[in-house]
XYZ file of C-alpha atoms in Angstrom:
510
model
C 198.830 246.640 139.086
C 202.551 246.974 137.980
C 205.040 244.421 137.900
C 207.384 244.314 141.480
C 210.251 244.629 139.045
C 211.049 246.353 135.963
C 214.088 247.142 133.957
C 214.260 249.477 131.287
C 216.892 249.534 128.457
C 219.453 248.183 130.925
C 222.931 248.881 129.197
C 226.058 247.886 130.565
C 229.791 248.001 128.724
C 232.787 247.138 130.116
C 236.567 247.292 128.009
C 235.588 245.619 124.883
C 232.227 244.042 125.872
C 228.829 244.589 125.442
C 227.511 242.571 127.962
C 223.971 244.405 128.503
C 222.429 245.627 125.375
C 218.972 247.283 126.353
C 217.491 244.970 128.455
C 213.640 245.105 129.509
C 212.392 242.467 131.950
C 209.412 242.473 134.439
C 208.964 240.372 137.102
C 205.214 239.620 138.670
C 204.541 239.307 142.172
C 204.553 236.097 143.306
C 205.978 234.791 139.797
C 208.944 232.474 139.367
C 210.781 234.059 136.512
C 214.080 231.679 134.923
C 216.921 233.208 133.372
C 218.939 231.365 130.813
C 221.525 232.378 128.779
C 224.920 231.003 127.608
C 228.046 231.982 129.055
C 228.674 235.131 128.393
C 224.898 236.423 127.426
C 224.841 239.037 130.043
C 222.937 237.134 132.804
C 225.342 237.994 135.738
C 226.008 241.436 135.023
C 222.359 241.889 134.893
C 222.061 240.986 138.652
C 224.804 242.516 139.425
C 223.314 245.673 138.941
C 220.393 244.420 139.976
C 221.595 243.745 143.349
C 224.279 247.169 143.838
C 227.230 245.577 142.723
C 227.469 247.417 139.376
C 225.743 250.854 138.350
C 224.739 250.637 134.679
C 225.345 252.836 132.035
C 222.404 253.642 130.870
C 218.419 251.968 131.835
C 216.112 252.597 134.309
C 215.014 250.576 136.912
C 211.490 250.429 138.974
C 210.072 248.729 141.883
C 206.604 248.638 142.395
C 205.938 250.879 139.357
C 208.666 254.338 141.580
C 211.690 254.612 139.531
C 214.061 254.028 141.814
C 218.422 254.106 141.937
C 220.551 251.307 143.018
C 223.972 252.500 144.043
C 224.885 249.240 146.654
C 223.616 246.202 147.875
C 222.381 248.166 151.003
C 220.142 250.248 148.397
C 219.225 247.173 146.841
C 218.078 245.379 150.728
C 216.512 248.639 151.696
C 214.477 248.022 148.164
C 213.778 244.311 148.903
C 215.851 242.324 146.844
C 217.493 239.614 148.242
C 220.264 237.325 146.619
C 221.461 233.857 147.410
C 224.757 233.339 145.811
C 225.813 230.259 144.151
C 228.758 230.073 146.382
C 227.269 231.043 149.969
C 228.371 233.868 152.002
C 228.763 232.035 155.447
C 230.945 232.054 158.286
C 231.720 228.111 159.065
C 232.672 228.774 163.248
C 229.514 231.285 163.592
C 226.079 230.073 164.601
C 222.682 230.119 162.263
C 221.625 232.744 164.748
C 225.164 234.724 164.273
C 225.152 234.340 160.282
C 221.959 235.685 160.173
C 222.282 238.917 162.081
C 225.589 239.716 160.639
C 225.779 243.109 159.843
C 222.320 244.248 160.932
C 223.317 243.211 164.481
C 220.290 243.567 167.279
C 221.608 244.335 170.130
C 219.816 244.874 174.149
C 219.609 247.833 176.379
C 222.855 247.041 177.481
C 224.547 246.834 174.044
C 224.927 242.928 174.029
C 223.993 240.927 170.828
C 220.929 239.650 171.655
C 220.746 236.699 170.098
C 217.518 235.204 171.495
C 215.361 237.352 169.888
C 216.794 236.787 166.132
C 216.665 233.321 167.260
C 213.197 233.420 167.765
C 212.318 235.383 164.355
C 214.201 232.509 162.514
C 212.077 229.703 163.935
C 208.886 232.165 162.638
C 210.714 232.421 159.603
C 211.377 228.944 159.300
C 207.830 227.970 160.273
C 206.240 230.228 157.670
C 208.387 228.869 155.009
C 209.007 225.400 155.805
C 212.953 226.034 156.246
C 214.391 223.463 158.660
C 216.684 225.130 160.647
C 217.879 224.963 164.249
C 219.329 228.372 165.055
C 222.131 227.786 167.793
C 223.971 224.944 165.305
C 227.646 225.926 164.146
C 227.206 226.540 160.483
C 230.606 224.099 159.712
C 228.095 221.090 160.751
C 225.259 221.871 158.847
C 224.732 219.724 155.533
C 225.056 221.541 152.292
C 221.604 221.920 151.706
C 220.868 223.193 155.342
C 223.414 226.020 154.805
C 220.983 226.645 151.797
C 218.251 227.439 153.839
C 219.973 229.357 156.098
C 221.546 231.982 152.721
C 217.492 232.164 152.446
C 216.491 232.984 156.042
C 219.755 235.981 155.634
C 217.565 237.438 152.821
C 213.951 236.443 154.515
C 215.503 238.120 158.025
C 215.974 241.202 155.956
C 212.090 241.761 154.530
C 213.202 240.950 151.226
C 210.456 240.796 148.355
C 212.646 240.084 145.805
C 214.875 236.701 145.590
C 217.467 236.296 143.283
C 218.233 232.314 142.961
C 221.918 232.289 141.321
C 222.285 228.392 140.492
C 220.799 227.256 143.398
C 220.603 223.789 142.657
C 224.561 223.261 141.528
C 225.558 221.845 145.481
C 222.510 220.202 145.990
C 221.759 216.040 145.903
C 218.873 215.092 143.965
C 216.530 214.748 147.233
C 217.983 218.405 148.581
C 216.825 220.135 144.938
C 213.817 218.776 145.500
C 212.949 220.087 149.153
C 214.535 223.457 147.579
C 211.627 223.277 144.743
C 209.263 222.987 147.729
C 210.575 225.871 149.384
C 210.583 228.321 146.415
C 206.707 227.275 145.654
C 206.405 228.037 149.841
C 208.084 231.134 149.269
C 205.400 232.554 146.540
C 202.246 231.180 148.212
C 203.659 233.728 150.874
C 203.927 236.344 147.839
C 207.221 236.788 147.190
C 208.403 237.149 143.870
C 211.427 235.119 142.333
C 214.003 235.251 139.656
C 215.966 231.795 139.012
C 219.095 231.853 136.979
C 220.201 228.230 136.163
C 221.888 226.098 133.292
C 219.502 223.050 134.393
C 216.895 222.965 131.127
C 214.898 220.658 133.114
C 214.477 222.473 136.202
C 213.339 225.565 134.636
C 210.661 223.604 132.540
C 209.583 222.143 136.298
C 209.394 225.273 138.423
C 209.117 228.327 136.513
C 205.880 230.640 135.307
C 208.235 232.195 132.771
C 211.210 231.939 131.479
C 213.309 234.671 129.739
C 216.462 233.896 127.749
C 219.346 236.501 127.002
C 221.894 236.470 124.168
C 224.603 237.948 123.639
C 223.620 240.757 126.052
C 220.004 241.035 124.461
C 216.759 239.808 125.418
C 216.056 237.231 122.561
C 212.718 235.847 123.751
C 210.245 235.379 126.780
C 208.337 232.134 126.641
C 206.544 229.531 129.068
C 207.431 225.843 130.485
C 204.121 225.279 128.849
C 205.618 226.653 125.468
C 208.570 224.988 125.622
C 210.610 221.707 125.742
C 214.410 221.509 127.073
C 215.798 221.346 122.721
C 213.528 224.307 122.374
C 214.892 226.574 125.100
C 218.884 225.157 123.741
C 218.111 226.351 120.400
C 216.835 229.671 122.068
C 220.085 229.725 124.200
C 222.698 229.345 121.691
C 220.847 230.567 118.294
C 221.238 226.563 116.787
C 220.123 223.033 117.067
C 221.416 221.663 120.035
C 221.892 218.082 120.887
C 221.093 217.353 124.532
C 221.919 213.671 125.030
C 225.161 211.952 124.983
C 226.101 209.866 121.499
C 228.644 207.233 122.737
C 228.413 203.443 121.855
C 229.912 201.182 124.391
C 233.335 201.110 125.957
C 236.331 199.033 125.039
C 238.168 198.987 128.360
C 241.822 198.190 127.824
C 244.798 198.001 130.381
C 244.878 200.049 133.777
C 246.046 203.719 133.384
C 245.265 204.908 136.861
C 245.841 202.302 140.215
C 244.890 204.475 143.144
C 245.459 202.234 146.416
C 244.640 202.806 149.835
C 244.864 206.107 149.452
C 244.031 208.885 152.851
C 244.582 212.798 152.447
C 244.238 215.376 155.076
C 242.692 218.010 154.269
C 243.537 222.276 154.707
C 242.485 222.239 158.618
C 244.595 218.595 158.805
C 241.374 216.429 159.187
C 241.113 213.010 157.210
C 239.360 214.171 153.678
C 239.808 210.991 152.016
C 239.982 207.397 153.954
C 241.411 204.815 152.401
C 240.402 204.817 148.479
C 241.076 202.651 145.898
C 239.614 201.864 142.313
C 241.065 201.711 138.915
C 240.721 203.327 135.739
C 241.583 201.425 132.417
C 242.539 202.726 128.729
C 238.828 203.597 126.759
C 236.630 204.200 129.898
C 235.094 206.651 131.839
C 234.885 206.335 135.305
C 232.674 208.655 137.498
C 232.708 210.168 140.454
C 229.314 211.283 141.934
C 228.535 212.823 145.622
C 227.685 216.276 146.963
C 230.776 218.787 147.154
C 232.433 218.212 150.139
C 232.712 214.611 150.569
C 236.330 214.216 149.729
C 236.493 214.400 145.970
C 238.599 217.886 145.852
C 241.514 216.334 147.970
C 241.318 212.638 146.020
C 241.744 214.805 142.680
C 244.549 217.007 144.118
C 246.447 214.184 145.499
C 246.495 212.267 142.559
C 247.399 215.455 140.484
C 250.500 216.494 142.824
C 248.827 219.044 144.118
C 248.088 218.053 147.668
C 250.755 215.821 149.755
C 249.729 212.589 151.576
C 251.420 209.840 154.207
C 249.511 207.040 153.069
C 248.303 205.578 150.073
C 249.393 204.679 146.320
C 249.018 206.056 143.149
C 250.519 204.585 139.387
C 249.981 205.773 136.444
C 250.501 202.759 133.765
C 252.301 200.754 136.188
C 254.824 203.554 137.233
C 254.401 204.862 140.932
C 253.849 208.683 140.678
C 253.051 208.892 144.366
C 254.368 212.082 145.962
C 255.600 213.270 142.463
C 255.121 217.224 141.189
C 252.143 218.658 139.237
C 254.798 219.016 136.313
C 256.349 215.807 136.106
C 252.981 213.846 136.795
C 251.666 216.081 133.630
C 254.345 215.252 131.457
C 253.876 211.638 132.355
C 250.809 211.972 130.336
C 248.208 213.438 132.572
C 245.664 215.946 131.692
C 243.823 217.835 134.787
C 240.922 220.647 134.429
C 240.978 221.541 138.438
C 237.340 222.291 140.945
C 238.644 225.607 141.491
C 239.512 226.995 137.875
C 240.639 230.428 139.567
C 243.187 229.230 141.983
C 244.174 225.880 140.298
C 243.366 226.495 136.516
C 244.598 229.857 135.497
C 246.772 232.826 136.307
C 244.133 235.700 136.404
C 246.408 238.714 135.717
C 247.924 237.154 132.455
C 246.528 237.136 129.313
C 244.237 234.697 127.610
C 246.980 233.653 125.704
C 249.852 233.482 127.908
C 246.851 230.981 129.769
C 246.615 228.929 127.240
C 250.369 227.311 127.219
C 250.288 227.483 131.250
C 251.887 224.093 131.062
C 253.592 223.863 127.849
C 255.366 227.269 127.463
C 258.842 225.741 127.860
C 258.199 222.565 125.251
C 258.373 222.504 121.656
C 257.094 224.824 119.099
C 256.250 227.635 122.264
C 259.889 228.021 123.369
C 263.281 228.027 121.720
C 265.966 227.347 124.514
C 265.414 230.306 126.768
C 263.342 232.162 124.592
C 259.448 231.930 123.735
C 258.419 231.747 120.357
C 256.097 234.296 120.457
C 254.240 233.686 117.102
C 253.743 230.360 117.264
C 251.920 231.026 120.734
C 249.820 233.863 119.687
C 248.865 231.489 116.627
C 248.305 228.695 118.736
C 246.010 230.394 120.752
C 244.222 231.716 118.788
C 243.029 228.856 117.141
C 241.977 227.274 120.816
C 239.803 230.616 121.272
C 238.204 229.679 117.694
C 237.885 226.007 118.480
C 236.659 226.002 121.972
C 234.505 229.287 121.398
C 236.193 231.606 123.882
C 234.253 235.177 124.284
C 236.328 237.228 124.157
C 237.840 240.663 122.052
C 241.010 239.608 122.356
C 243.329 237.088 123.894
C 245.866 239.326 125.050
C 243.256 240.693 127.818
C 243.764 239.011 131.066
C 242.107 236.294 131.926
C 240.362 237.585 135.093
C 238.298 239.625 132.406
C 236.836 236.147 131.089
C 232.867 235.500 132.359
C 233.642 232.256 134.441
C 232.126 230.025 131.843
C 234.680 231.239 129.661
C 237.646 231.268 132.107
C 236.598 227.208 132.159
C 236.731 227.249 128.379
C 240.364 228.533 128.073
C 241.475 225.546 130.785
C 239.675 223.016 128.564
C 241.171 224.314 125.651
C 244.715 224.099 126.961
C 244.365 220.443 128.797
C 242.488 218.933 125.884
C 244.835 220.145 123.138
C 247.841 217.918 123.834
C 248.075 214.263 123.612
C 247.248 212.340 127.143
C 246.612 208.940 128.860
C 244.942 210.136 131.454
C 242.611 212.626 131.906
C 241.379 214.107 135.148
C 238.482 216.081 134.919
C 236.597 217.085 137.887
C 233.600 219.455 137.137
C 234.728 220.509 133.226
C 231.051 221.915 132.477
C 230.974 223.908 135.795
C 228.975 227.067 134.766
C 228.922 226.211 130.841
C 225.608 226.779 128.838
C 224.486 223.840 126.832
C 226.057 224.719 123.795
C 229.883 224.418 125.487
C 228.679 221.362 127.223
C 227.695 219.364 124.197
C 230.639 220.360 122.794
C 233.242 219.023 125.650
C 230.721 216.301 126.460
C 232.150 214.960 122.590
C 235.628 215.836 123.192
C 235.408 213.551 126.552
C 234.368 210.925 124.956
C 236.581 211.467 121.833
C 239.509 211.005 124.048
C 237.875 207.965 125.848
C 237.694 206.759 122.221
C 240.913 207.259 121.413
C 242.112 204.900 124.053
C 242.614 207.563 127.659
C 241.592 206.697 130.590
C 238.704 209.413 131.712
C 238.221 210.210 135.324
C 235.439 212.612 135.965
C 234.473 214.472 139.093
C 230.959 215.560 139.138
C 228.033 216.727 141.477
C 225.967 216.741 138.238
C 224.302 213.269 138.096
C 222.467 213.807 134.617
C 226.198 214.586 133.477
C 228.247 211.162 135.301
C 225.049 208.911 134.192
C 225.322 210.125 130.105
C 228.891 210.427 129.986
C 229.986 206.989 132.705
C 231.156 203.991 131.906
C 231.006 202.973 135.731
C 230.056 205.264 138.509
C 231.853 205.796 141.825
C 229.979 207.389 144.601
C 231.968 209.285 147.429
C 230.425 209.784 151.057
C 232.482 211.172 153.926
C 236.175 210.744 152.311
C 235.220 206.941 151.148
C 233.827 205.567 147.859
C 230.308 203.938 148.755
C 230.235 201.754 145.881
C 231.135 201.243 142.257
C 228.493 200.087 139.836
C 228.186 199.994 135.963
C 226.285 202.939 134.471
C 223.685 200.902 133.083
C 222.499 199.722 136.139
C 222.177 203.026 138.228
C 219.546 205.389 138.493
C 219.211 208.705 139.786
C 217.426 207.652 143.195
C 219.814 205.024 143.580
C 222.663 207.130 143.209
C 220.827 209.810 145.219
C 220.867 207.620 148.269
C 223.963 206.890 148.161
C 225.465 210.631 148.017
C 223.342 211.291 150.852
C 225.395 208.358 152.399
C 222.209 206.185 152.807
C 223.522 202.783 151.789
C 222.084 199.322 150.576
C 223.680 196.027 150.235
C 222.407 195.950 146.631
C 224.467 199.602 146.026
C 227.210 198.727 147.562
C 228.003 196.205 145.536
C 231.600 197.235 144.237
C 231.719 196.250 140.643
């Protein structure tokens, strides 16, 4: 029997960039296949054309063992592929019911939507698949992982086959990856067939049959968990040894950098995001902040940055009250920031890699001379980040919206870590790096912890806030849950606690 899925000397090339090089891959029904690659290996584009979104330049793709032509994502649903996107595709004031039927609407005799009957085929579908889902709830009140289940009923709803997983898992609490794991193994006892793109070593090793790994737009090997261990896979990834744990010997804490006091911010539809934090931060530590997107963290990190406004509350940065002050003048108090949304906070996408990389610095000494830039000293400058931080790309005068996101998240990390700094604000730096990049800014966080700044990191990633934490912070609902010394959590502890189930014993604030 052929494979449900085959692609033949898939070739894509866009200004500059290889980024599919004759790819073959075949998926099996009812086979969990993993796809890792670092940024910029060619694992994105690859779906992309997968799913419609790009046509390739040369290759051939079959389903079923027919040659068939994939002009759109319609083509691609008429096919049977389905794709959950890392960042869902939901409509917060519309129903399940509504988000589900959106845009192949059923409708009654009399042309109304008739919602009970997709209602009704989403509690089968949720039945057969063990997908928890009430269909009349307003999306906006559904829990991250719910809204998960309901991106997978879309695709379900639509008789796809196919699945296409695009780092399913980054949103998700420890407990809400596992049900997920539960519900991919449902979906290929029911036959479906499943291709899983994460960063997670781990969670490939624990859930897929096979596991293909692309580099540098090429197919460089197809192995199995069984085959394999997470250094193994690393070294695969990133064509060297790879060192997967954290080397850090024990902080030095010295004075207080950051004083954060009673602190509430609204958020964008004016409804209390953060209620009434404090903590502190001190010279040589690292202080992490766990909990599920969504709980507050985005609007603690943008107040403190000058990037959000707020009533009430109290920020100082080494004694000095920057409350209310501007994103420039709190930077050039000695504050470095790499921003949760590195497209609207972190970079200008039209301009060019290099004009990127002095964002914030473009009118200090060497860049500028009085009114005019110093245009060699830039261009230098730059390109020494792209060598030192490992930037993809041809050339830094392309525009940064060119960049694969792992690499647009490179060129912020370049810029904020290349200056001197007391405090650094980092909320999700490794967001969508492979595990070469994040062993290398794992090292330059705690290089600068070393050196004596004060490290805040914002993270959803618990196997990233327990290696690289000095003391952990847990946010729930706008408020921090509990503080506790890294060597004393654990990963169901913490777990609980994002999932704002509390204990006396965790909410012991340290």
């Amino acid at each position: 029997m052929p494979p449900i899925l085959e692609l033949r000397g898939i070739t894509k090339t866009f200004p500059g960039v290889l980024a599919n090089d004759h790819i073959d891959l075949t998926l099996n029904e009812g086979e969990i296949l993993a796809i890792l690659g670092e940024n910029g290996a060619g694992k994105t584009t690859l779906m992309n054309i997968l799913y419609g979104l790009y046509s390739p330049d040369e290759g051939e793709i079959f389903i079923r063992g027919s040659k068939t032509s994939i002009r759109n994502p319609h083509d691609a649903i008429h096919l049977g592929i389905g794709m959950v996107h890392q960042h869902f595709m939901l409509i917060p004031v519309f129903s399940v019911t509504e988000n589900v039927m959106l845009g192949v609407e059923l409708t009654t005799g009399a042309g109304i939507l008739d919602r009970k009957s997709v209602s009704k085929q989403i509690v089968e579908i949720s039945d057969r698949f063990g997908l928890k889902v009430e269909p009349e709830v307003m999306v906006e009140d559904l829990s991250v992982g719910v809204q998960q289940r309901v991106e997978i009923i879309k695709v379900l709803y639509r008789k796809a086959d196919i699945l296409i997983f695009d780092e399913p898992t980054a949103v998700l609490t420890p407990q809400e990856a596992e049900e997920f794991f539960k519900v991919v193994h449902a979906l290929v006892k029911q036959g479906k067939s499943v291709i899983f793109i994460t960063h997670k070593l781990k969670e490939v090793l624990a859930i897929a049959d096979r596991i293909t790994v692309l580099q540098n737009g090429r197919v460089v090997g197809t192995t199995t968990p069984a085959q394999s261990t997470e250094a193994s896979l690393a070294s695969m990834m990133v064509g060297r040894e790879v060192f997967l744990t954290v080397d850090k010997k024990p902080a030095k804490p010295g004075e207080v950098v950051l004083d954060v006091a009673g602190l509430h911010v609204m958020d964008d539809r004016h409804l209390e995001a953060v209620k009434g934090v404090s903590f502190q931060v001190r010279a040589g530590e690292i202080l992490g902040v766990a909990g599920v997107q969504g709980n507050g963290q985005k609007e603690l990190v943008e107040a403190i940055t000058g990037l959000r406004s707020y009533e009430v509350g109290k920020v100082d940065l080494l004694g000095e009250d920057i409350s209310g002050g501007s994103p420039r003048s709190i930077r050039e108090a000695g504050t470095a920031h790499v921003p949760e949304d590195r497209q609207s906070d972190g970079l200008v996408l039209p301009f060019s890699i290099r004009d990127n990389l002095v964002l914030n610095t473009y009118y200090e000494h060497p860049f500028s001379r009085g009114l005019n830039l110093n245009s060699d000293v830039i261009t230098k400058t730059a390109e020494q980040r792209v060598e030192e931080f490992d930037v993809r790309t041809p050339s830094i005068f392309l525009p940064a919206s060119t960049l694969s996101g792992g690499n647009q998240q490179k060129v912020i990390v370049a810029r904020e870590f290349s200056r001197p700094i007391k405090l650094l604000i980092a909320a999700q730096p490794t967001r969508g790096l492979d595990v070469g990049s994040i062993e290398y800014i794992h090292g330059q966080i705690v290089k600068k912890r070393d050196e004596g700044c004060a490290v805040l990191l914002v993270s959803p990633e618990l196997d990233e806030i327990m290696s690289l934490s000095d003391r952990i912070a847990v946010m729930f609902g706008g408020k921090i849950l509990g503080i506790i010394p890294a060597k004393d959590a654990t990963k169901e502890g913490l777990g609980l606690l994002m999932a704002g189930i509390l204990s006396n014993e965790q909410a012991e604030v340290v």
